[in-house]
Amino acid sequence: MTEQTLLTAENLHLTFGETKALDGASLHVRAGEVVALMGPSGSGKSTLLHCLAGIMAPESGRVVYDGRDLTAMSDTERSTLRRGEFGFVFQFGQLVPELTCRENVALPLRLSGVGRREAHRTATSWLERLDVADVADKRPGQASGGQGQRVAVARALVTQPRVVFADEPTGALDSLNGELVMKMFIAAARETGAAVVLVTHEPRVAAYSNREAVVRDGRVREQEFAR
Amino acid sequence: MSVSFALLGLLENGPRHGYDLKRSYDDAFGRDRSLHYGQVYSTMARLLKNGLVEVELEPGDGPDRKRYAITDAGITDIEAWIGRPEKPEPYLQSTLYTKVVLALMTGRDASEVLDTQRAEHLRLMREMTHRKAQGDLADELICDHVLFHLEADLRWLELTTDRLDRLAAQIRR
């Protein structure tokens, strides 16, 4: 265990009505590692991801990122952190349909104050890296599902985040396209040194991780991966 | 069994010497285990006896004067084998089922039995995924075959985990 812990969830609890979504969930994510969160539907794995990413706040427990307590931050502080340090890939619906793929990838940079020309240049190089440069000037609706997800991966990585949160990133794709997305996504994340928290119910997707954590009834059973 | 079909199949494109057969087999199929010469010659002897190959003797002496050629019966055989689906093999289910039931009967944590197995399956899946990324298309196809089977087993493990309460209730009855 040489890498340092970057992100920690400590004893998280969160209830939706009668349902205990998180019931004492804890997780450690080290810098640069890929952790797969697995578990049956309704086990709390997506809720845990949302809490880790500061999208949702737990009722009790702490989320600590790089020594900073996310649960104690203001909404503005959390948004700034998310924009600068985190990247997101979801199953679908994450690209702005009115913008071209290049503009979509450039968007996080533009929001962080990068000029248009430079943002577009960086976006283009990321589209090339994920082998979707040919859809750069198309709108997401004109790209295939697999291309769209690769554009989404480019957008998640364009700001060089330290953590990428991915919730069923290949959920809407067939095996071959899903595999291509995972291969390129994980290779790019490893190159940039980003840690990845990956929610998936597909074992073949989870197999791209360094280790898995099984979420069951709102708690986590971590499996260490000893190579 | 598949070795003899593989060797037979290698003869379909033309007669070959024993050493040549071994080399072709190793190149095409012998990733994890190469063939022994002895295995080639004993397999050829059996195929010869069954009339699936014939021998052409070349003039001179030395050990490799024999060239093997496939017969019409051999071609019929290989064709039937390639076209016939393989019988699905039983995997670990019966062993694991026994373990899980025993765990439930003796008050042990049956979900841990399954989780341990699950982690082992995923470990091998990682290894295959890693190997796939390093290799050529042949490696990729071979690893994918293993991956899909492991995935099926893993899904069964997950499903069994979800059904443990029912299984426990049934055992207690």
PDB file of N, CA, C and O in Angstrom, chain A residues 36-106:
ATOM      1  N   ALA A  36     -13.625  -0.483  -8.424  1.00  0.00           N
ATOM      2  CA  ALA A  36     -14.957  -0.802  -8.939  1.00  0.00           C
ATOM      3  C   ALA A  36     -15.911  -0.975  -7.768  1.00  0.00           C
ATOM      4  O   ALA A  36     -15.630  -1.732  -6.847  1.00  0.00           O
ATOM      5  N   LEU A  37     -17.023  -0.252  -7.794  1.00  0.00           N
ATOM      6  CA  LEU A  37     -18.083  -0.457  -6.810  1.00  0.00           C
ATOM      7  C   LEU A  37     -19.117  -1.363  -7.447  1.00  0.00           C
ATOM      8  O   LEU A  37     -19.735  -1.008  -8.439  1.00  0.00           O
ATOM      9  N   MET A  38     -19.265  -2.539  -6.858  1.00  0.00           N
ATOM     10  CA  MET A  38     -20.232  -3.491  -7.412  1.00  0.00           C
ATOM     11  C   MET A  38     -21.300  -3.770  -6.365  1.00  0.00           C
ATOM     12  O   MET A  38     -21.173  -3.364  -5.221  1.00  0.00           O
ATOM     13  N   GLY A  39     -22.298  -4.527  -6.776  1.00  0.00           N
ATOM     14  CA  GLY A  39     -23.357  -4.854  -5.836  1.00  0.00           C
ATOM     15  C   GLY A  39     -24.692  -4.817  -6.533  1.00  0.00           C
ATOM     16  O   GLY A  39     -24.824  -4.219  -7.605  1.00  0.00           O
ATOM     17  N   PRO A  40     -25.690  -5.469  -5.955  1.00  0.00           N
ATOM     18  CA  PRO A  40     -26.987  -5.535  -6.614  1.00  0.00           C
ATOM     19  C   PRO A  40     -27.660  -4.164  -6.734  1.00  0.00           C
ATOM     20  O   PRO A  40     -27.256  -3.221  -6.047  1.00  0.00           O
ATOM     21  N   SER A  41     -28.666  -4.048  -7.614  1.00  0.00           N
ATOM     22  CA  SER A  41     -29.425  -2.812  -7.747  1.00  0.00           C
ATOM     23  C   SER A  41     -30.011  -2.448  -6.383  1.00  0.00           C
ATOM     24  O   SER A  41     -30.497  -3.316  -5.666  1.00  0.00           O
ATOM     25  N   GLY A  42     -29.943  -1.169  -6.051  1.00  0.00           N
ATOM     26  CA  GLY A  42     -30.519  -0.731  -4.781  1.00  0.00           C
ATOM     27  C   GLY A  42     -29.625  -0.990  -3.588  1.00  0.00           C
ATOM     28  O   GLY A  42     -30.031  -0.796  -2.444  1.00  0.00           O
ATOM     29  N   SER A  43     -28.375  -1.402  -3.837  1.00  0.00           N
ATOM     30  CA  SER A  43     -27.482  -1.696  -2.722  1.00  0.00           C
ATOM     31  C   SER A  43     -26.876  -0.420  -2.136  1.00  0.00           C
ATOM     32  O   SER A  43     -26.351  -0.425  -1.037  1.00  0.00           O
ATOM     33  N   GLY A  44     -26.956   0.668  -2.903  1.00  0.00           N
ATOM     34  CA  GLY A  44     -26.412   1.938  -2.427  1.00  0.00           C
ATOM     35  C   GLY A  44     -25.139   2.354  -3.129  1.00  0.00           C
ATOM     36  O   GLY A  44     -24.525   3.341  -2.749  1.00  0.00           O
ATOM     37  N   LYS A  45     -24.744   1.619  -4.190  1.00  0.00           N
ATOM     38  CA  LYS A  45     -23.454   1.930  -4.803  1.00  0.00           C
ATOM     39  C   LYS A  45     -23.456   3.286  -5.516  1.00  0.00           C
ATOM     40  O   LYS A  45     -22.482   4.029  -5.402  1.00  0.00           O
ATOM     41  N   SER A  46     -24.549   3.628  -6.200  1.00  0.00           N
ATOM     42  CA  SER A  46     -24.593   4.939  -6.854  1.00  0.00           C
ATOM     43  C   SER A  46     -24.700   6.063  -5.825  1.00  0.00           C
ATOM     44  O   SER A  46     -24.090   7.127  -5.991  1.00  0.00           O
ATOM     45  N   THR A  47     -25.450   5.826  -4.756  1.00  0.00           N
ATOM     46  CA  THR A  47     -25.563   6.821  -3.685  1.00  0.00           C
ATOM     47  C   THR A  47     -24.191   7.076  -3.073  1.00  0.00           C
ATOM     48  O   THR A  47     -23.820   8.221  -2.812  1.00  0.00           O
ATOM     49  N   LEU A  48     -23.438   6.014  -2.871  1.00  0.00           N
ATOM     50  CA  LEU A  48     -22.091   6.160  -2.320  1.00  0.00           C
ATOM     51  C   LEU A  48     -21.218   6.998  -3.257  1.00  0.00           C
ATOM     52  O   LEU A  48     -20.497   7.893  -2.818  1.00  0.00           O
ATOM     53  N   LEU A  49     -21.314   6.712  -4.558  1.00  0.00           N
ATOM     54  CA  LEU A  49     -20.550   7.498  -5.535  1.00  0.00           C
ATOM     55  C   LEU A  49     -20.938   8.973  -5.474  1.00  0.00           C
ATOM     56  O   LEU A  49     -20.077   9.853  -5.469  1.00  0.00           O
ATOM     57  N   HIS A  50     -22.242   9.238  -5.383  1.00  0.00           N
ATOM     58  CA  HIS A  50     -22.695  10.631  -5.327  1.00  0.00           C
ATOM     59  C   HIS A  50     -22.200  11.343  -4.064  1.00  0.00           C
ATOM     60  O   HIS A  50     -21.866  12.515  -4.105  1.00  0.00           O
ATOM     61  N   CYS A  51     -22.150  10.606  -2.960  1.00  0.00           N
ATOM     62  CA  CYS A  51     -21.623  11.207  -1.722  1.00  0.00           C
ATOM     63  C   CYS A  51     -20.119  11.451  -1.823  1.00  0.00           C
ATOM     64  O   CYS A  51     -19.622  12.490  -1.405  1.00  0.00           O
ATOM     65  N   LEU A  52     -19.405  10.496  -2.386  1.00  0.00           N
ATOM     66  CA  LEU A  52     -17.955  10.640  -2.549  1.00  0.00           C
ATOM     67  C   LEU A  52     -17.627  11.856  -3.415  1.00  0.00           C
ATOM     68  O   LEU A  52     -16.637  12.539  -3.196  1.00  0.00           O
ATOM     69  N   ALA A  53     -18.485  12.094  -4.419  1.00  0.00           N
ATOM     70  CA  ALA A  53     -18.234  13.173  -5.367  1.00  0.00           C
ATOM     71  C   ALA A  53     -18.785  14.508  -4.881  1.00  0.00           C
ATOM     72  O   ALA A  53     -18.671  15.510  -5.574  1.00  0.00           O
ATOM     73  N   GLY A  54     -19.401  14.511  -3.708  1.00  0.00           N
ATOM     74  CA  GLY A  54     -19.943  15.758  -3.171  1.00  0.00           C
ATOM     75  C   GLY A  54     -21.201  16.221  -3.877  1.00  0.00           C
ATOM     76  O   GLY A  54     -21.584  17.377  -3.790  1.00  0.00           O
ATOM     77  N   ILE A  55     -21.862  15.320  -4.598  1.00  0.00           N
ATOM     78  CA  ILE A  55     -23.122  15.672  -5.260  1.00  0.00           C
ATOM     79  C   ILE A  55     -24.269  15.547  -4.252  1.00  0.00           C
ATOM     80  O   ILE A  55     -25.227  16.292  -4.265  1.00  0.00           O
ATOM     81  N   MET A  56     -24.140  14.561  -3.380  1.00  0.00           N
ATOM     82  CA  MET A  56     -25.126  14.344  -2.324  1.00  0.00           C
ATOM     83  C   MET A  56     -24.417  14.461  -0.983  1.00  0.00           C
ATOM     84  O   MET A  56     -23.244  14.120  -0.868  1.00  0.00           O
ATOM     85  N   ALA A  57     -25.153  14.908   0.016  1.00  0.00           N
ATOM     86  CA  ALA A  57     -24.554  14.995   1.351  1.00  0.00           C
ATOM     87  C   ALA A  57     -25.116  13.877   2.233  1.00  0.00           C
ATOM     88  O   ALA A  57     -26.323  13.675   2.271  1.00  0.00           O
ATOM     89  N   PRO A  58     -24.258  13.155   2.921  1.00  0.00           N
ATOM     90  CA  PRO A  58     -24.758  12.118   3.832  1.00  0.00           C
ATOM     91  C   PRO A  58     -25.369  12.765   5.079  1.00  0.00           C
ATOM     92  O   PRO A  58     -25.048  13.907   5.405  1.00  0.00           O
ATOM     93  N   GLU A  59     -26.270  12.037   5.762  1.00  0.00           N
ATOM     94  CA  GLU A  59     -26.861  12.573   7.000  1.00  0.00           C
ATOM     95  C   GLU A  59     -25.837  12.546   8.129  1.00  0.00           C
ATOM     96  O   GLU A  59     -25.816  13.416   8.984  1.00  0.00           O
ATOM     97  N   SER A  60     -25.011  11.501   8.114  1.00  0.00           N
ATOM     98  CA  SER A  60     -23.913  11.473   9.074  1.00  0.00           C
ATOM     99  C   SER A  60     -22.718  10.783   8.447  1.00  0.00           C
ATOM    100  O   SER A  60     -22.851  10.083   7.447  1.00  0.00           O
ATOM    101  N   GLY A  61     -21.558  10.987   9.041  1.00  0.00           N
ATOM    102  CA  GLY A  61     -20.320  10.464   8.474  1.00  0.00           C
ATOM    103  C   GLY A  61     -19.593  11.568   7.723  1.00  0.00           C
ATOM    104  O   GLY A  61     -20.143  12.656   7.517  1.00  0.00           O
ATOM    105  N   ARG A  62     -18.365  11.267   7.308  1.00  0.00           N
ATOM    106  CA  ARG A  62     -17.553  12.285   6.640  1.00  0.00           C
ATOM    107  C   ARG A  62     -17.018  11.787   5.305  1.00  0.00           C
ATOM    108  O   ARG A  62     -16.752  10.602   5.141  1.00  0.00           O
ATOM    109  N   VAL A  63     -16.864  12.720   4.378  1.00  0.00           N
ATOM    110  CA  VAL A  63     -16.143  12.423   3.139  1.00  0.00           C
ATOM    111  C   VAL A  63     -14.930  13.344   3.110  1.00  0.00           C
ATOM    112  O   VAL A  63     -15.087  14.570   3.161  1.00  0.00           O
ATOM    113  N   VAL A  64     -13.747  12.763   3.064  1.00  0.00           N
ATOM    114  CA  VAL A  64     -12.536  13.581   3.096  1.00  0.00           C
ATOM    115  C   VAL A  64     -11.779  13.408   1.787  1.00  0.00           C
ATOM    116  O   VAL A  64     -11.455  12.289   1.384  1.00  0.00           O
ATOM    117  N   TYR A  65     -11.540  14.540   1.103  1.00  0.00           N
ATOM    118  CA  TYR A  65     -10.762  14.525  -0.129  1.00  0.00           C
ATOM    119  C   TYR A  65      -9.486  15.316   0.092  1.00  0.00           C
ATOM    120  O   TYR A  65      -9.543  16.492   0.422  1.00  0.00           O
ATOM    121  N   ASP A  66      -8.360  14.657  -0.058  1.00  0.00           N
ATOM    122  CA  ASP A  66      -7.058  15.313   0.043  1.00  0.00           C
ATOM    123  C   ASP A  66      -6.947  16.168   1.310  1.00  0.00           C
ATOM    124  O   ASP A  66      -6.503  17.306   1.267  1.00  0.00           O
ATOM    125  N   GLY A  67      -7.419  15.609   2.413  1.00  0.00           N
ATOM    126  CA  GLY A  67      -7.333  16.305   3.694  1.00  0.00           C
ATOM    127  C   GLY A  67      -8.450  17.300   3.972  1.00  0.00           C
ATOM    128  O   GLY A  67      -8.527  17.876   5.045  1.00  0.00           O
ATOM    129  N   ARG A  68      -9.334  17.493   2.973  1.00  0.00           N
ATOM    130  CA  ARG A  68     -10.424  18.449   3.155  1.00  0.00           C
ATOM    131  C   ARG A  68     -11.763  17.729   3.331  1.00  0.00           C
ATOM    132  O   ARG A  68     -12.056  16.796   2.597  1.00  0.00           O
ATOM    133  N   ASP A  69     -12.535  18.184   4.324  1.00  0.00           N
ATOM    134  CA  ASP A  69     -13.820  17.556   4.627  1.00  0.00           C
ATOM    135  C   ASP A  69     -14.912  18.118   3.711  1.00  0.00           C
ATOM    136  O   ASP A  69     -15.365  19.249   3.890  1.00  0.00           O
ATOM    137  N   LEU A  70     -15.318  17.295   2.747  1.00  0.00           N
ATOM    138  CA  LEU A  70     -16.338  17.728   1.783  1.00  0.00           C
ATOM    139  C   LEU A  70     -17.655  18.055   2.452  1.00  0.00           C
ATOM    140  O   LEU A  70     -18.390  18.949   2.030  1.00  0.00           O
ATOM    141  N   THR A  71     -17.961  17.282   3.513  1.00  0.00           N
ATOM    142  CA  THR A  71     -19.258  17.429   4.169  1.00  0.00           C
ATOM    143  C   THR A  71     -19.343  18.745   4.957  1.00  0.00           C
ATOM    144  O   THR A  71     -20.433  19.178   5.310  1.00  0.00           O
ATOM    145  N   ALA A  72     -18.183  19.352   5.220  1.00  0.00           N
ATOM    146  CA  ALA A  72     -18.199  20.611   5.981  1.00  0.00           C
ATOM    147  C   ALA A  72     -18.093  21.834   5.066  1.00  0.00           C
ATOM    148  O   ALA A  72     -18.111  22.968   5.534  1.00  0.00           O
ATOM    149  N   MET A  73     -17.996  21.605   3.748  1.00  0.00           N
ATOM    150  CA  MET A  73     -17.822  22.731   2.819  1.00  0.00           C
ATOM    151  C   MET A  73     -19.158  23.376   2.467  1.00  0.00           C
ATOM    152  O   MET A  73     -20.210  22.747   2.570  1.00  0.00           O
ATOM    153  N   SER A  74     -19.087  24.630   2.004  1.00  0.00           N
ATOM    154  CA  SER A  74     -20.288  25.274   1.467  1.00  0.00           C
ATOM    155  C   SER A  74     -20.550  24.715   0.064  1.00  0.00           C
ATOM    156  O   SER A  74     -19.661  24.119  -0.544  1.00  0.00           O
ATOM    157  N   ASP A  75     -21.751  24.925  -0.432  1.00  0.00           N
ATOM    158  CA  ASP A  75     -22.092  24.441  -1.779  1.00  0.00           C
ATOM    159  C   ASP A  75     -21.146  25.010  -2.827  1.00  0.00           C
ATOM    160  O   ASP A  75     -20.727  24.309  -3.750  1.00  0.00           O
ATOM    161  N   THR A  76     -20.817  26.285  -2.688  1.00  0.00           N
ATOM    162  CA  THR A  76     -19.930  26.942  -3.655  1.00  0.00           C
ATOM    163  C   THR A  76     -18.542  26.301  -3.626  1.00  0.00           C
ATOM    164  O   THR A  76     -17.960  26.021  -4.681  1.00  0.00           O
ATOM    165  N   GLU A  77     -18.039  26.057  -2.437  1.00  0.00           N
ATOM    166  CA  GLU A  77     -16.720  25.425  -2.316  1.00  0.00           C
ATOM    167  C   GLU A  77     -16.719  24.045  -2.957  1.00  0.00           C
ATOM    168  O   GLU A  77     -15.780  23.654  -3.644  1.00  0.00           O
ATOM    169  N   ARG A  78     -17.796  23.311  -2.686  1.00  0.00           N
ATOM    170  CA  ARG A  78     -17.899  21.960  -3.253  1.00  0.00           C
ATOM    171  C   ARG A  78     -17.962  21.994  -4.782  1.00  0.00           C
ATOM    172  O   ARG A  78     -17.350  21.189  -5.459  1.00  0.00           O
ATOM    173  N   SER A  79     -18.726  22.958  -5.315  1.00  0.00           N
ATOM    174  CA  SER A  79     -18.828  23.072  -6.783  1.00  0.00           C
ATOM    175  C   SER A  79     -17.474  23.379  -7.394  1.00  0.00           C
ATOM    176  O   SER A  79     -17.104  22.817  -8.425  1.00  0.00           O
ATOM    177  N   THR A  80     -16.744  24.276  -6.769  1.00  0.00           N
ATOM    178  CA  THR A  80     -15.417  24.642  -7.273  1.00  0.00           C
ATOM    179  C   THR A  80     -14.502  23.431  -7.265  1.00  0.00           C
ATOM    180  O   THR A  80     -13.795  23.160  -8.240  1.00  0.00           O
ATOM    181  N   LEU A  81     -14.566  22.690  -6.172  1.00  0.00           N
ATOM    182  CA  LEU A  81     -13.745  21.478  -6.058  1.00  0.00           C
ATOM    183  C   LEU A  81     -14.117  20.474  -7.145  1.00  0.00           C
ATOM    184  O   LEU A  81     -13.250  19.921  -7.822  1.00  0.00           O
ATOM    185  N   ARG A  82     -15.407  20.260  -7.322  1.00  0.00           N
ATOM    186  CA  ARG A  82     -15.883  19.306  -8.335  1.00  0.00           C
ATOM    187  C   ARG A  82     -15.407  19.692  -9.723  1.00  0.00           C
ATOM    188  O   ARG A  82     -14.977  18.852 -10.505  1.00  0.00           O
ATOM    189  N   ARG A  83     -15.494  20.999 -10.007  1.00  0.00           N
ATOM    190  CA  ARG A  83     -15.123  21.460 -11.343  1.00  0.00           C
ATOM    191  C   ARG A  83     -13.624  21.310 -11.591  1.00  0.00           C
ATOM    192  O   ARG A  83     -13.198  20.955 -12.679  1.00  0.00           O
ATOM    193  N   GLY A  84     -12.844  21.556 -10.552  1.00  0.00           N
ATOM    194  CA  GLY A  84     -11.401  21.561 -10.735  1.00  0.00           C
ATOM    195  C   GLY A  84     -10.732  20.206 -10.579  1.00  0.00           C
ATOM    196  O   GLY A  84      -9.771  19.892 -11.263  1.00  0.00           O
ATOM    197  N   GLU A  85     -11.248  19.393  -9.685  1.00  0.00           N
ATOM    198  CA  GLU A  85     -10.518  18.177  -9.303  1.00  0.00           C
ATOM    199  C   GLU A  85     -11.206  16.884  -9.732  1.00  0.00           C
ATOM    200  O   GLU A  85     -10.579  15.841  -9.724  1.00  0.00           O
ATOM    201  N   PHE A  86     -12.503  16.970 -10.004  1.00  0.00           N
ATOM    202  CA  PHE A  86     -13.260  15.749 -10.313  1.00  0.00           C
ATOM    203  C   PHE A  86     -13.725  15.740 -11.768  1.00  0.00           C
ATOM    204  O   PHE A  86     -13.973  16.784 -12.350  1.00  0.00           O
ATOM    205  N   GLY A  87     -13.854  14.544 -12.315  1.00  0.00           N
ATOM    206  CA  GLY A  87     -14.462  14.383 -13.625  1.00  0.00           C
ATOM    207  C   GLY A  87     -15.595  13.382 -13.507  1.00  0.00           C
ATOM    208  O   GLY A  87     -15.593  12.546 -12.593  1.00  0.00           O
ATOM    209  N   PHE A  88     -16.562  13.449 -14.415  1.00  0.00           N
ATOM    210  CA  PHE A  88     -17.723  12.559 -14.322  1.00  0.00           C
ATOM    211  C   PHE A  88     -18.065  11.911 -15.657  1.00  0.00           C
ATOM    212  O   PHE A  88     -18.033  12.576 -16.687  1.00  0.00           O
ATOM    213  N   VAL A  89     -18.374  10.620 -15.601  1.00  0.00           N
ATOM    214  CA  VAL A  89     -18.900   9.930 -16.784  1.00  0.00           C
ATOM    215  C   VAL A  89     -20.141   9.158 -16.332  1.00  0.00           C
ATOM    216  O   VAL A  89     -20.047   8.335 -15.423  1.00  0.00           O
ATOM    217  N   PHE A  90     -21.260   9.442 -16.958  1.00  0.00           N
ATOM    218  CA  PHE A  90     -22.484   8.731 -16.604  1.00  0.00           C
ATOM    219  C   PHE A  90     -22.925   7.837 -17.752  1.00  0.00           C
ATOM    220  O   PHE A  90     -22.299   7.823 -18.819  1.00  0.00           O
ATOM    221  N   GLN A  91     -24.033   7.130 -17.508  1.00  0.00           N
ATOM    222  CA  GLN A  91     -24.500   6.175 -18.528  1.00  0.00           C
ATOM    223  C   GLN A  91     -24.934   6.901 -19.806  1.00  0.00           C
ATOM    224  O   GLN A  91     -24.580   6.509 -20.892  1.00  0.00           O
ATOM    225  N   PHE A  92     -25.707   7.972 -19.650  1.00  0.00           N
ATOM    226  CA  PHE A  92     -26.060   8.805 -20.812  1.00  0.00           C
ATOM    227  C   PHE A  92     -26.621  10.150 -20.363  1.00  0.00           C
ATOM    228  O   PHE A  92     -26.765  10.391 -19.165  1.00  0.00           O
ATOM    229  N   GLY A  93     -26.889  10.996 -21.329  1.00  0.00           N
ATOM    230  CA  GLY A  93     -27.541  12.267 -21.034  1.00  0.00           C
ATOM    231  C   GLY A  93     -26.622  13.318 -20.451  1.00  0.00           C
ATOM    232  O   GLY A  93     -27.074  14.280 -19.846  1.00  0.00           O
ATOM    233  N   GLN A  94     -25.317  13.133 -20.622  1.00  0.00           N
ATOM    234  CA  GLN A  94     -24.403  14.071 -19.987  1.00  0.00           C
ATOM    235  C   GLN A  94     -23.876  15.132 -20.935  1.00  0.00           C
ATOM    236  O   GLN A  94     -23.321  16.123 -20.492  1.00  0.00           O
ATOM    237  N   LEU A  95     -24.019  14.901 -22.234  1.00  0.00           N
ATOM    238  CA  LEU A  95     -23.506  15.884 -23.194  1.00  0.00           C
ATOM    239  C   LEU A  95     -24.620  16.873 -23.531  1.00  0.00           C
ATOM    240  O   LEU A  95     -25.797  16.502 -23.589  1.00  0.00           O
ATOM    241  N   VAL A  96     -24.230  18.125 -23.742  1.00  0.00           N
ATOM    242  CA  VAL A  96     -25.222  19.147 -24.089  1.00  0.00           C
ATOM    243  C   VAL A  96     -25.572  18.975 -25.565  1.00  0.00           C
ATOM    244  O   VAL A  96     -24.710  19.116 -26.432  1.00  0.00           O
ATOM    245  N   PRO A  97     -26.839  18.665 -25.869  1.00  0.00           N
ATOM    246  CA  PRO A  97     -27.204  18.304 -27.251  1.00  0.00           C
ATOM    247  C   PRO A  97     -27.038  19.443 -28.241  1.00  0.00           C
ATOM    248  O   PRO A  97     -26.815  19.194 -29.425  1.00  0.00           O
ATOM    249  N   GLU A  98     -27.120  20.693 -27.778  1.00  0.00           N
ATOM    250  CA  GLU A  98     -27.041  21.828 -28.708  1.00  0.00           C
ATOM    251  C   GLU A  98     -25.602  22.156 -29.100  1.00  0.00           C
ATOM    252  O   GLU A  98     -25.368  22.871 -30.065  1.00  0.00           O
ATOM    253  N   LEU A  99     -24.633  21.668 -28.332  1.00  0.00           N
ATOM    254  CA  LEU A  99     -23.231  21.973 -28.622  1.00  0.00           C
ATOM    255  C   LEU A  99     -22.610  20.859 -29.459  1.00  0.00           C
ATOM    256  O   LEU A  99     -23.075  19.720 -29.421  1.00  0.00           O
ATOM    257  N   THR A 100     -21.558  21.202 -30.195  1.00  0.00           N
ATOM    258  CA  THR A 100     -20.831  20.150 -30.913  1.00  0.00           C
ATOM    259  C   THR A 100     -20.035  19.330 -29.886  1.00  0.00           C
ATOM    260  O   THR A 100     -19.881  19.746 -28.739  1.00  0.00           O
ATOM    261  N   CYS A 101     -19.520  18.186 -30.348  1.00  0.00           N
ATOM    262  CA  CYS A 101     -18.739  17.343 -29.440  1.00  0.00           C
ATOM    263  C   CYS A 101     -17.513  18.098 -28.934  1.00  0.00           C
ATOM    264  O   CYS A 101     -17.153  18.007 -27.760  1.00  0.00           O
ATOM    265  N   ARG A 102     -16.870  18.863 -29.836  1.00  0.00           N
ATOM    266  CA  ARG A 102     -15.700  19.625 -29.419  1.00  0.00           C
ATOM    267  C   ARG A 102     -16.067  20.656 -28.349  1.00  0.00           C
ATOM    268  O   ARG A 102     -15.385  20.804 -27.347  1.00  0.00           O
ATOM    269  N   GLU A 103     -17.186  21.348 -28.589  1.00  0.00           N
ATOM    270  CA  GLU A 103     -17.633  22.352 -27.609  1.00  0.00           C
ATOM    271  C   GLU A 103     -17.979  21.700 -26.275  1.00  0.00           C
ATOM    272  O   GLU A 103     -17.721  22.250 -25.206  1.00  0.00           O
ATOM    273  N   ASN A 104     -18.558  20.502 -26.343  1.00  0.00           N
ATOM    274  CA  ASN A 104     -18.871  19.771 -25.115  1.00  0.00           C
ATOM    275  C   ASN A 104     -17.612  19.468 -24.313  1.00  0.00           C
ATOM    276  O   ASN A 104     -17.583  19.643 -23.105  1.00  0.00           O
ATOM    277  N   VAL A 105     -16.576  19.011 -25.022  1.00  0.00           N
ATOM    278  CA  VAL A 105     -15.332  18.648 -24.323  1.00  0.00           C
ATOM    279  C   VAL A 105     -14.647  19.915 -23.798  1.00  0.00           C
ATOM    280  O   VAL A 105     -14.034  19.905 -22.722  1.00  0.00           O
ATOM    281  N   ALA A 106     -14.781  21.008 -24.551  1.00  0.00           N
ATOM    282  CA  ALA A 106     -14.134  22.263 -24.153  1.00  0.00           C
ATOM    283  C   ALA A 106     -14.863  22.937 -22.987  1.00  0.00           C
ATOM    284  O   ALA A 106     -14.282  23.745 -22.269  1.00  0.00           O
TER     285      ALA A 106
END
